[in-house]
Tab-separated table of C-alpha atoms in Angstrom:
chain	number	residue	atom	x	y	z
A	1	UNK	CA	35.415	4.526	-15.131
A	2	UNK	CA	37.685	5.616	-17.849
A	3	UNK	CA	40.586	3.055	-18.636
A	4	UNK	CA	43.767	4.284	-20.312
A	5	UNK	CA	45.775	1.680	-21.759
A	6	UNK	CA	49.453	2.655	-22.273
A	7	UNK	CA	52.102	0.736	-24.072
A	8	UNK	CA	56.243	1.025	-23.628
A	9	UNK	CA	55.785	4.103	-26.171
A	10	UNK	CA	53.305	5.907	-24.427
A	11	UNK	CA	55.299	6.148	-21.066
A	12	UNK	CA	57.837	7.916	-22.588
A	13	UNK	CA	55.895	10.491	-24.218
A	14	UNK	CA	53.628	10.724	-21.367
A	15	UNK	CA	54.113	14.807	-20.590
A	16	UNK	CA	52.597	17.931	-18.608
A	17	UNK	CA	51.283	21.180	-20.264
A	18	UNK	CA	53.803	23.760	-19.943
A	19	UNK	CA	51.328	25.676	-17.751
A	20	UNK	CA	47.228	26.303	-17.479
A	21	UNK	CA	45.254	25.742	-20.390
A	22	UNK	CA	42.836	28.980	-20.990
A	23	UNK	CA	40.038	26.945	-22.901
A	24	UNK	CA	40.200	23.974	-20.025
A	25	UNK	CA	40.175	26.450	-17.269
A	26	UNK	CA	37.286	28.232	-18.562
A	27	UNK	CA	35.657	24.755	-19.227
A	28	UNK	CA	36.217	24.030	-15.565
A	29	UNK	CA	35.373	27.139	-14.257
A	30	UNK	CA	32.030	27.005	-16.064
A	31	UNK	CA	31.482	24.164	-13.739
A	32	UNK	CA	31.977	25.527	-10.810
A	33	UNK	CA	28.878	27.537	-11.146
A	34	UNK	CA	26.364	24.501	-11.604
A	35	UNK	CA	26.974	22.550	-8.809
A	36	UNK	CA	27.730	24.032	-4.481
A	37	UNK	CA	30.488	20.569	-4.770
A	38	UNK	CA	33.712	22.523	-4.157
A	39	UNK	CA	32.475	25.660	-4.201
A	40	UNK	CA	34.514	26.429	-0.495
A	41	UNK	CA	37.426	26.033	-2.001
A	42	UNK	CA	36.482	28.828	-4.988
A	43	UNK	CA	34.156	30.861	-2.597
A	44	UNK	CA	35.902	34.000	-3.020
A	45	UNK	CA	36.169	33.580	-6.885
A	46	UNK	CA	32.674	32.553	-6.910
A	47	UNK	CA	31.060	35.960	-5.331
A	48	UNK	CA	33.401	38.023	-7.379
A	49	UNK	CA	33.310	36.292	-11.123
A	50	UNK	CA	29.350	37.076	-10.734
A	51	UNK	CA	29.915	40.727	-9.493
A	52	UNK	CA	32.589	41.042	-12.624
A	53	UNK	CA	30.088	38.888	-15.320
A	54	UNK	CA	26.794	41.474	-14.452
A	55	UNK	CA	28.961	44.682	-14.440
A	56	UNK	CA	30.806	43.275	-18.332
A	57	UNK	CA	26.823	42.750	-18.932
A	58	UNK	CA	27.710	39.158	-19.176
A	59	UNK	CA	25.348	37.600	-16.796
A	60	UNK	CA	22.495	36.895	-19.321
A	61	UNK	CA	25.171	35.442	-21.653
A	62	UNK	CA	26.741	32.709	-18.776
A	63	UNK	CA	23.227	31.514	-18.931
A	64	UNK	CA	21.928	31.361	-21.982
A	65	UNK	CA	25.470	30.576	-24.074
A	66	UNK	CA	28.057	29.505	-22.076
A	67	UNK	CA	26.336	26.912	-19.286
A	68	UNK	CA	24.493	25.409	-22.348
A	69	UNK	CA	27.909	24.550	-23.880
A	70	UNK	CA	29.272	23.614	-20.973
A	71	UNK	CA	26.884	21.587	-19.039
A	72	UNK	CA	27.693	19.747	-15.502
A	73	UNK	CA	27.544	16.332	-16.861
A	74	UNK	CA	29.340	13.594	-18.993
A	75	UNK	CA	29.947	15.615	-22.109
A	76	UNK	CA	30.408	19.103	-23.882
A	77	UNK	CA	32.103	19.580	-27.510
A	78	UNK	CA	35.537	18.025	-27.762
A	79	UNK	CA	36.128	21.480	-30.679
A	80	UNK	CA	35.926	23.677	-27.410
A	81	UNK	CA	38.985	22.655	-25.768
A	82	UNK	CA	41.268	21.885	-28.766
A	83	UNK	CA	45.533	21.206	-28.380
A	84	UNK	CA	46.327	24.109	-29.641
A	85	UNK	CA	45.160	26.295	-26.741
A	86	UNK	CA	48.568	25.238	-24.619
A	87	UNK	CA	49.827	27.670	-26.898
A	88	UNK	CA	47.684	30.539	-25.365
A	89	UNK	CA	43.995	31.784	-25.784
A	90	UNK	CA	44.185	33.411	-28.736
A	91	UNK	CA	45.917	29.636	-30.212
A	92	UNK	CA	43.170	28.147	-28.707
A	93	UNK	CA	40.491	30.556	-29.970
A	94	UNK	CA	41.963	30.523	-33.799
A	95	UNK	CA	41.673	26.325	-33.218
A	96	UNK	CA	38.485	27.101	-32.365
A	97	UNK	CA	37.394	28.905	-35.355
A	98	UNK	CA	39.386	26.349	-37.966
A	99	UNK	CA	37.567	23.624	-36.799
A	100	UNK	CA	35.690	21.686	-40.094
A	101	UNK	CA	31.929	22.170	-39.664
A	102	UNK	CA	31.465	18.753	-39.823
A	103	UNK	CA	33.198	17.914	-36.777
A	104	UNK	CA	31.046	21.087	-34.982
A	105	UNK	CA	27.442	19.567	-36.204
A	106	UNK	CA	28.915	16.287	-34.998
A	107	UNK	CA	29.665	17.255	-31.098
A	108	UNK	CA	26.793	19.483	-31.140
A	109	UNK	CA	24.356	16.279	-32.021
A	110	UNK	CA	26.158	14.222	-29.242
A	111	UNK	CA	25.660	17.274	-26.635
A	112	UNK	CA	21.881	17.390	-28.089
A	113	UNK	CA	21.671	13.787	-27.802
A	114	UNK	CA	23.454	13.727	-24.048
A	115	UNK	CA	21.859	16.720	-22.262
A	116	UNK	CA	20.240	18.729	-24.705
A	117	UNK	CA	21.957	21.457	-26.851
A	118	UNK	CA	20.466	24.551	-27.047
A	119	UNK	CA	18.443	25.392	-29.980
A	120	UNK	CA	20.993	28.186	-31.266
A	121	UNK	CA	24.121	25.110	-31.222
A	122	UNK	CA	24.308	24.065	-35.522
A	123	UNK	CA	24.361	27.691	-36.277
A	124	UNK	CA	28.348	26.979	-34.719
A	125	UNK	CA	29.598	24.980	-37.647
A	126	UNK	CA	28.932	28.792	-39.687
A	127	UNK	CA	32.319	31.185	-39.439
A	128	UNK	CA	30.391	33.997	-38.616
A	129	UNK	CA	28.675	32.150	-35.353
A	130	UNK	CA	31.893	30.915	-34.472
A	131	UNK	CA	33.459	34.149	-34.387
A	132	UNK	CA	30.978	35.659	-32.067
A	133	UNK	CA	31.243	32.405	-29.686
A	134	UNK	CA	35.070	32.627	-29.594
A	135	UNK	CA	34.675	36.712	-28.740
A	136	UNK	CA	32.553	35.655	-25.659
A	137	UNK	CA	35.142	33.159	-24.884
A	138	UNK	CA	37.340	36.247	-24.406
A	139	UNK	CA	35.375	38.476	-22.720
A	140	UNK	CA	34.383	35.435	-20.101
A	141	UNK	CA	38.112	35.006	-19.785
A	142	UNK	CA	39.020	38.391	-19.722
A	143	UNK	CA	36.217	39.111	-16.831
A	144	UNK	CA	36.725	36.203	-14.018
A	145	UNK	CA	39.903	34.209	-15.028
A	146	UNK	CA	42.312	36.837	-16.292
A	147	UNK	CA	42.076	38.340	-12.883
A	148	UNK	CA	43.070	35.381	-11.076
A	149	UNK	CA	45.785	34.482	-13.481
A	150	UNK	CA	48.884	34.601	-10.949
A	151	UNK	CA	47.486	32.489	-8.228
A	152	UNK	CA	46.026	29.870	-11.685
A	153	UNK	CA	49.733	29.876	-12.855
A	154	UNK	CA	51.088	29.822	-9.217
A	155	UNK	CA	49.210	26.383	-8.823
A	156	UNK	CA	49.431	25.001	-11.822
A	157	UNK	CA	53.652	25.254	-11.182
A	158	UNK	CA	52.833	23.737	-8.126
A	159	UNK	CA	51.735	20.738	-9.161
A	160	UNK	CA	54.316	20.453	-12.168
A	161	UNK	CA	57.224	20.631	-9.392
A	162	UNK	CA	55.471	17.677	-7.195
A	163	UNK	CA	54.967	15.594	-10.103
A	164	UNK	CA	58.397	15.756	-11.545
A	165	UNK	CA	59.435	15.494	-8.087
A	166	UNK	CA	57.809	12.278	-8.439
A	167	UNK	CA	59.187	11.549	-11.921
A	168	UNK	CA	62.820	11.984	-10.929
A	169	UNK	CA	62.378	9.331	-8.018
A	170	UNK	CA	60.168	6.768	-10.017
A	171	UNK	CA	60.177	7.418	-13.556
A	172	UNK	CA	56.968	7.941	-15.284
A	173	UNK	CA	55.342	4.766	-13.619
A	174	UNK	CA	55.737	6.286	-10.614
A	175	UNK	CA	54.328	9.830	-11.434
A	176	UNK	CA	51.221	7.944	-13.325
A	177	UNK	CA	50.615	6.313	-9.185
A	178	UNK	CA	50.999	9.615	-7.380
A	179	UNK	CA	47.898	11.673	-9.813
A	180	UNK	CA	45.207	11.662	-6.481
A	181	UNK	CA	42.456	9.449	-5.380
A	182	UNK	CA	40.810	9.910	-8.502
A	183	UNK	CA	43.278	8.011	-10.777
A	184	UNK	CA	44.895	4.798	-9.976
A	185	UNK	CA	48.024	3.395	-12.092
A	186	UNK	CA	48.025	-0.299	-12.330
A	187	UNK	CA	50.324	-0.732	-15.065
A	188	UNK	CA	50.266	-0.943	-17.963
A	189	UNK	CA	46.649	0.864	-17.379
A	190	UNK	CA	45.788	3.842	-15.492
A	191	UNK	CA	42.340	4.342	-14.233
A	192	UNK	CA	40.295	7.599	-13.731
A	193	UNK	CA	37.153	7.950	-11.526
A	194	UNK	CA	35.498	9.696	-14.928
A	195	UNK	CA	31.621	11.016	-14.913
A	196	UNK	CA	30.793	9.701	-18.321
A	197	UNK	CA	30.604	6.406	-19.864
A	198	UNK	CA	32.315	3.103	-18.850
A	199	UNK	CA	34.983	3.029	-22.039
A	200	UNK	CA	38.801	2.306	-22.457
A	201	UNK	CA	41.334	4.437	-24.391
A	202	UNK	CA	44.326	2.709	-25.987
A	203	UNK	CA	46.857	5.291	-26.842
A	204	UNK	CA	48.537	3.587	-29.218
A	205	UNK	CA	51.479	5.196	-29.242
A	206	UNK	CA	50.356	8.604	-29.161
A	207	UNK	CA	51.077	9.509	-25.728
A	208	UNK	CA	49.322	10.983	-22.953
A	209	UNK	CA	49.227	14.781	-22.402
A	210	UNK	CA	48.488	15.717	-18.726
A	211	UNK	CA	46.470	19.042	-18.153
A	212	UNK	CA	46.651	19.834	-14.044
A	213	UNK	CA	43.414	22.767	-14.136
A	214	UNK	CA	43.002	25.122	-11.234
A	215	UNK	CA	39.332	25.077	-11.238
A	216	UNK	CA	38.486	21.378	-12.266
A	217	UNK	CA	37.357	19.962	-9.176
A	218	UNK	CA	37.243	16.297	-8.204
A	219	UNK	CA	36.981	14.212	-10.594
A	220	UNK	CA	39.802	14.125	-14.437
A	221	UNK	CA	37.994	14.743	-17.155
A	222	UNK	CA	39.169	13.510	-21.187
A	223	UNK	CA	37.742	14.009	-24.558
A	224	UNK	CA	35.719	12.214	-25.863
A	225	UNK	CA	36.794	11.240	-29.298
A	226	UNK	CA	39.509	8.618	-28.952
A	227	UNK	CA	40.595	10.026	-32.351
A	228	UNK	CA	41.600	13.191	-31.308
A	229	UNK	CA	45.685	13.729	-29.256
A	230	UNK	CA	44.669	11.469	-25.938
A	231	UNK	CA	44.696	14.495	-22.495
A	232	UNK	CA	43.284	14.543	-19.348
A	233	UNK	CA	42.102	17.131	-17.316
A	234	UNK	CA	42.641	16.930	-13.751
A	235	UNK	CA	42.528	18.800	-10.238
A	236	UNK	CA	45.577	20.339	-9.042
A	237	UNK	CA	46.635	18.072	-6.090
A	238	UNK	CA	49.588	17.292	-3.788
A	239	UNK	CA	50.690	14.676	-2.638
A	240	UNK	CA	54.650	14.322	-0.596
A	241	UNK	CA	55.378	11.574	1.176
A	242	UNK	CA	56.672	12.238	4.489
A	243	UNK	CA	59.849	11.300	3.948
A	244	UNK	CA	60.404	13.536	0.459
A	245	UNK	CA	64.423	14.576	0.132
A	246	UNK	CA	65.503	17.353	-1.359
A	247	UNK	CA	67.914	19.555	-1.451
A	248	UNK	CA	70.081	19.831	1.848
A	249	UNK	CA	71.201	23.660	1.435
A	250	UNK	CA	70.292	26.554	-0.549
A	251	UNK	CA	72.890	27.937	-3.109
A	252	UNK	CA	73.086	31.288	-2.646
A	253	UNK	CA	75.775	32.398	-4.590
A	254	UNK	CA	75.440	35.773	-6.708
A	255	UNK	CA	72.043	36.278	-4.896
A	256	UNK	CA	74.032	38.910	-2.317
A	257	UNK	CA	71.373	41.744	-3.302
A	258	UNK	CA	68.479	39.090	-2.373
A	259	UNK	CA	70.411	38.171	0.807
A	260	UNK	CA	70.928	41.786	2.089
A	261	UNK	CA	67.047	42.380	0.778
A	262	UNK	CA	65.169	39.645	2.559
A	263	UNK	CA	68.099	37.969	4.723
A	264	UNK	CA	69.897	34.922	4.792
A	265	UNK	CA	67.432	32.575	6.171
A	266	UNK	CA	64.250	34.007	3.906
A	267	UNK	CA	66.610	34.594	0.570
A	268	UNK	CA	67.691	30.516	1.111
A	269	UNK	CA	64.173	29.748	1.507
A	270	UNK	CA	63.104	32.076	-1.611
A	271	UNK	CA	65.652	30.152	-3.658
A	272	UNK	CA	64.906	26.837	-2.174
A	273	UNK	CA	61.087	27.213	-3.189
A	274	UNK	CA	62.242	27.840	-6.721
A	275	UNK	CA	61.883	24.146	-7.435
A	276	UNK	CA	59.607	23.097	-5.103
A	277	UNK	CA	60.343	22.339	-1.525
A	278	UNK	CA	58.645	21.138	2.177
A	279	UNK	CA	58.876	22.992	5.178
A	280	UNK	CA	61.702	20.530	6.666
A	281	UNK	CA	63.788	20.978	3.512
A	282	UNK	CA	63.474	24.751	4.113
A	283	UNK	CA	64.790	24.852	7.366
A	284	UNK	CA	67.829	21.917	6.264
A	285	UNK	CA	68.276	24.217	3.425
A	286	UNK	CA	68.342	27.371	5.571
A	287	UNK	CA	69.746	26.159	8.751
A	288	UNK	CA	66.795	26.967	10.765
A	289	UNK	CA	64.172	25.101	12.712
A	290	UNK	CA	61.147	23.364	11.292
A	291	UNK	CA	59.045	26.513	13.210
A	292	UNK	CA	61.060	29.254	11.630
A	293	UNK	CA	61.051	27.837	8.468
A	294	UNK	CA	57.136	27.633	8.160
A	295	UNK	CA	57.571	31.773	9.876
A	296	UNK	CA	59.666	32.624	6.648
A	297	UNK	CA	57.496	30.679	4.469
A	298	UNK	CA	54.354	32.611	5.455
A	299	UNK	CA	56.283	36.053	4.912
A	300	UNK	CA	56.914	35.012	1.299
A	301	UNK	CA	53.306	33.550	0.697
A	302	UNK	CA	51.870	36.889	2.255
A	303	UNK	CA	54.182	39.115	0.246
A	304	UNK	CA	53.185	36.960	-2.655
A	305	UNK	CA	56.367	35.318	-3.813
A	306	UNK	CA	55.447	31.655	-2.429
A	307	UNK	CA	52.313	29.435	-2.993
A	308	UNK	CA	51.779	26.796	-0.310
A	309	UNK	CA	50.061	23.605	-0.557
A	310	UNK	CA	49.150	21.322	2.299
A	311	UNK	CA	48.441	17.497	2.162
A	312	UNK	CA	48.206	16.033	5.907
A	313	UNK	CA	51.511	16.578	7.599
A	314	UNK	CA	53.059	17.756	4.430
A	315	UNK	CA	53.148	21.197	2.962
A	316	UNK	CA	55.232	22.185	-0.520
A	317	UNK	CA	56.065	25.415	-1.146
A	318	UNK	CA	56.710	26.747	-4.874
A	319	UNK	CA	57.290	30.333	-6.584
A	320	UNK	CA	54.908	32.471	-7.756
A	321	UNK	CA	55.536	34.153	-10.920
A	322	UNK	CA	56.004	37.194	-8.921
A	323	UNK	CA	58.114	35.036	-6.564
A	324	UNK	CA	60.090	33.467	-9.923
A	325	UNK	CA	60.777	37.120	-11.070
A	326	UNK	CA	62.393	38.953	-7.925
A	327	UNK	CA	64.929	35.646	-8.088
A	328	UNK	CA	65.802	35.905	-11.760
A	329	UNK	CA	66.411	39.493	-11.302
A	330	UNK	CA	68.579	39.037	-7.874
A	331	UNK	CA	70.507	36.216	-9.886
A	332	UNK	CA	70.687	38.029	-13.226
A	333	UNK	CA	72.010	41.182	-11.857
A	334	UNK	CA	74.855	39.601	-10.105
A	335	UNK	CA	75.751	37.464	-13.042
A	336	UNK	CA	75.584	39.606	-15.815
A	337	UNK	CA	72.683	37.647	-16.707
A	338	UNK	CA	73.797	34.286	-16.828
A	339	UNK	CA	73.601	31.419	-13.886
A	340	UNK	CA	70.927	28.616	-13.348
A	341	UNK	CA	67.242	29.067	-15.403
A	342	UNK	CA	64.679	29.647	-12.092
A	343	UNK	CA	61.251	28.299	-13.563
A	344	UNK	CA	58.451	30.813	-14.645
């Protein structure tokens, strides 16, 4: 159990990632291939990251590099999955490689110490070393996540919209309560269902920066220095109460190319999705049954414009970026550009 204290500061600079972390969502992805928990809901990714890894000639190097620095367990270097990489890989990467040595031969001895590190591991607090680790970073990225990078971002947005969904209608209280099963807000403390140590994390002040991963599975995940920005990794999730309002009608002003394109009821439901809706605030929004609704929404999810997400009886439907881009265009064109920011 992982115990994070907040204080009145913290709440208010409690925030999201602006969208997936590379270096967490190859941490978590690394995962996925040591344990058959959750491996349904990857399958497809699964079979095809290990076609893509032996024909890059990157097979031998997931074993013998990258699982060894990223072991299923309670720990793997905090240096691996620095701030900086919410900027991008290559941010993350350079973070990487300016990392003091001394920190690097410290997390290496607490890997050794935890699971073992292999025997290779000190030779990392060396440039040279580090530059070669960062380049199969890359390349792993570059092989199985790369690929998948629309449906990563796709879900990621997802689960920005439902929690600031949740934000708008209880503040930040109320988004800390509505994280999953796995976390449990009791405030002024919010608990997490954590696979290492039994520890608590005051924040101080600092804040708390939220990191929803596509391929973490389960159970959140934190570093572990308490001296380092507090963040938590966790499983994209959804969770709408039955009763969610939103918006009771679609605008569709200057969208008359998008109307004439996909018609009035799908355009409404295109633009309705654009910041997150259910399947009965499509059909409000469109003026269409709770059946035809869920009919358009599976056009747009097959023609990949919409990403759907089902919890129970509830299912939330948000833009893909390809989704996010055929509405800014519609909107842009007949406005000359200007009109109401759709989310990327």
């Amino acid at each position: 159990m992982l115990r994070i204290h907040f204080g009145h500061a913290d709440l208010a600079r409690t925030r999201f990632i602006s969208g997936p972390d590379p270096l967490w969502e190859i941490a978590m992805s690394l995962q996925r291939f040591q344990t058959r928990r959750g491996r349904w809901a990857y399958a497809h990714w699964y079979r095809t990251a290990r076609h893509r890894l032996q024909d890059k000639g990157l097979g031998r190097t997931l074993r013998t590099v990258l699982l060894p620095m990223f072991p299923k367990g309670v720990y793997f270097p905090d240096f691996l999955t620095p701030a900086e990489s919410g900027g991008g890989l290559d941010a993350g990467l350079e973070a990487i490689l300016a990392t003091p040595p001394r920190q690097v031969l410290s997390e290496v001895a607490i890997l050794d110490r935890t699971v073992g590190a292999p025997s290779w591991a000190p030779r990392l607090a060396e440039q040279t070393a580090r530059r070669e680790f960062a380049g199969i970073l890359k390349a792993y990225y570059e092989a199985v996540i790369a690929p998948y990078q629309d449906e990563v971002q796709a879900r990621v947005e997802a689960e920005r919209t439902a929690r600031g969904r949740d934000l708008l209608d209880g503040g930040t209280e109320g988004m800390l309560s509505r994280l999953g099963s796995t976390m449990r807000w009791s405030s002024p403390v919010l608990h997490l269902d954590y696979p290492a140590e039994d520890r608590d994390l005051y924040l101080d002040g600092r804040g708390l920066t939220l990191a929803p991963s596509y391929f973490s599975w389960n159970t959140p995940i934190s570093l572990a220095s308490p001296d380092l920005p507090p963040v938590v990794c966790y499983p994209v999730c959804y969770e709408l109460p039955a009763s969610a309002a939103g918006p009771e009608f679609a605008d569709l002003s200057g969208t008359a190319s998008l109307t004439g394109l996909l018609g009035r009821a799908r355009a409404a439901a295109l633009v309705a999705a654009a910041f997150g809706a259910t399947t009965g605030e499509i059909a409000r929004a469109a003026g269409v049954s709770a059946s035809s609704a869920s009919r358009h929404a599976t056009v747009l999810r097959d023609a990949g414009l919409v990403t759907s997400s089902r919890n129970g009886a509830n299912v939330l439907h948000c833009l893909t970026p390809a989704g996010a881009a055929v509405l800014r265009a519609a909107t842009r064109a007949a406005r000359g550009g200007g009109g109401r920011r759709i989310p990327s």
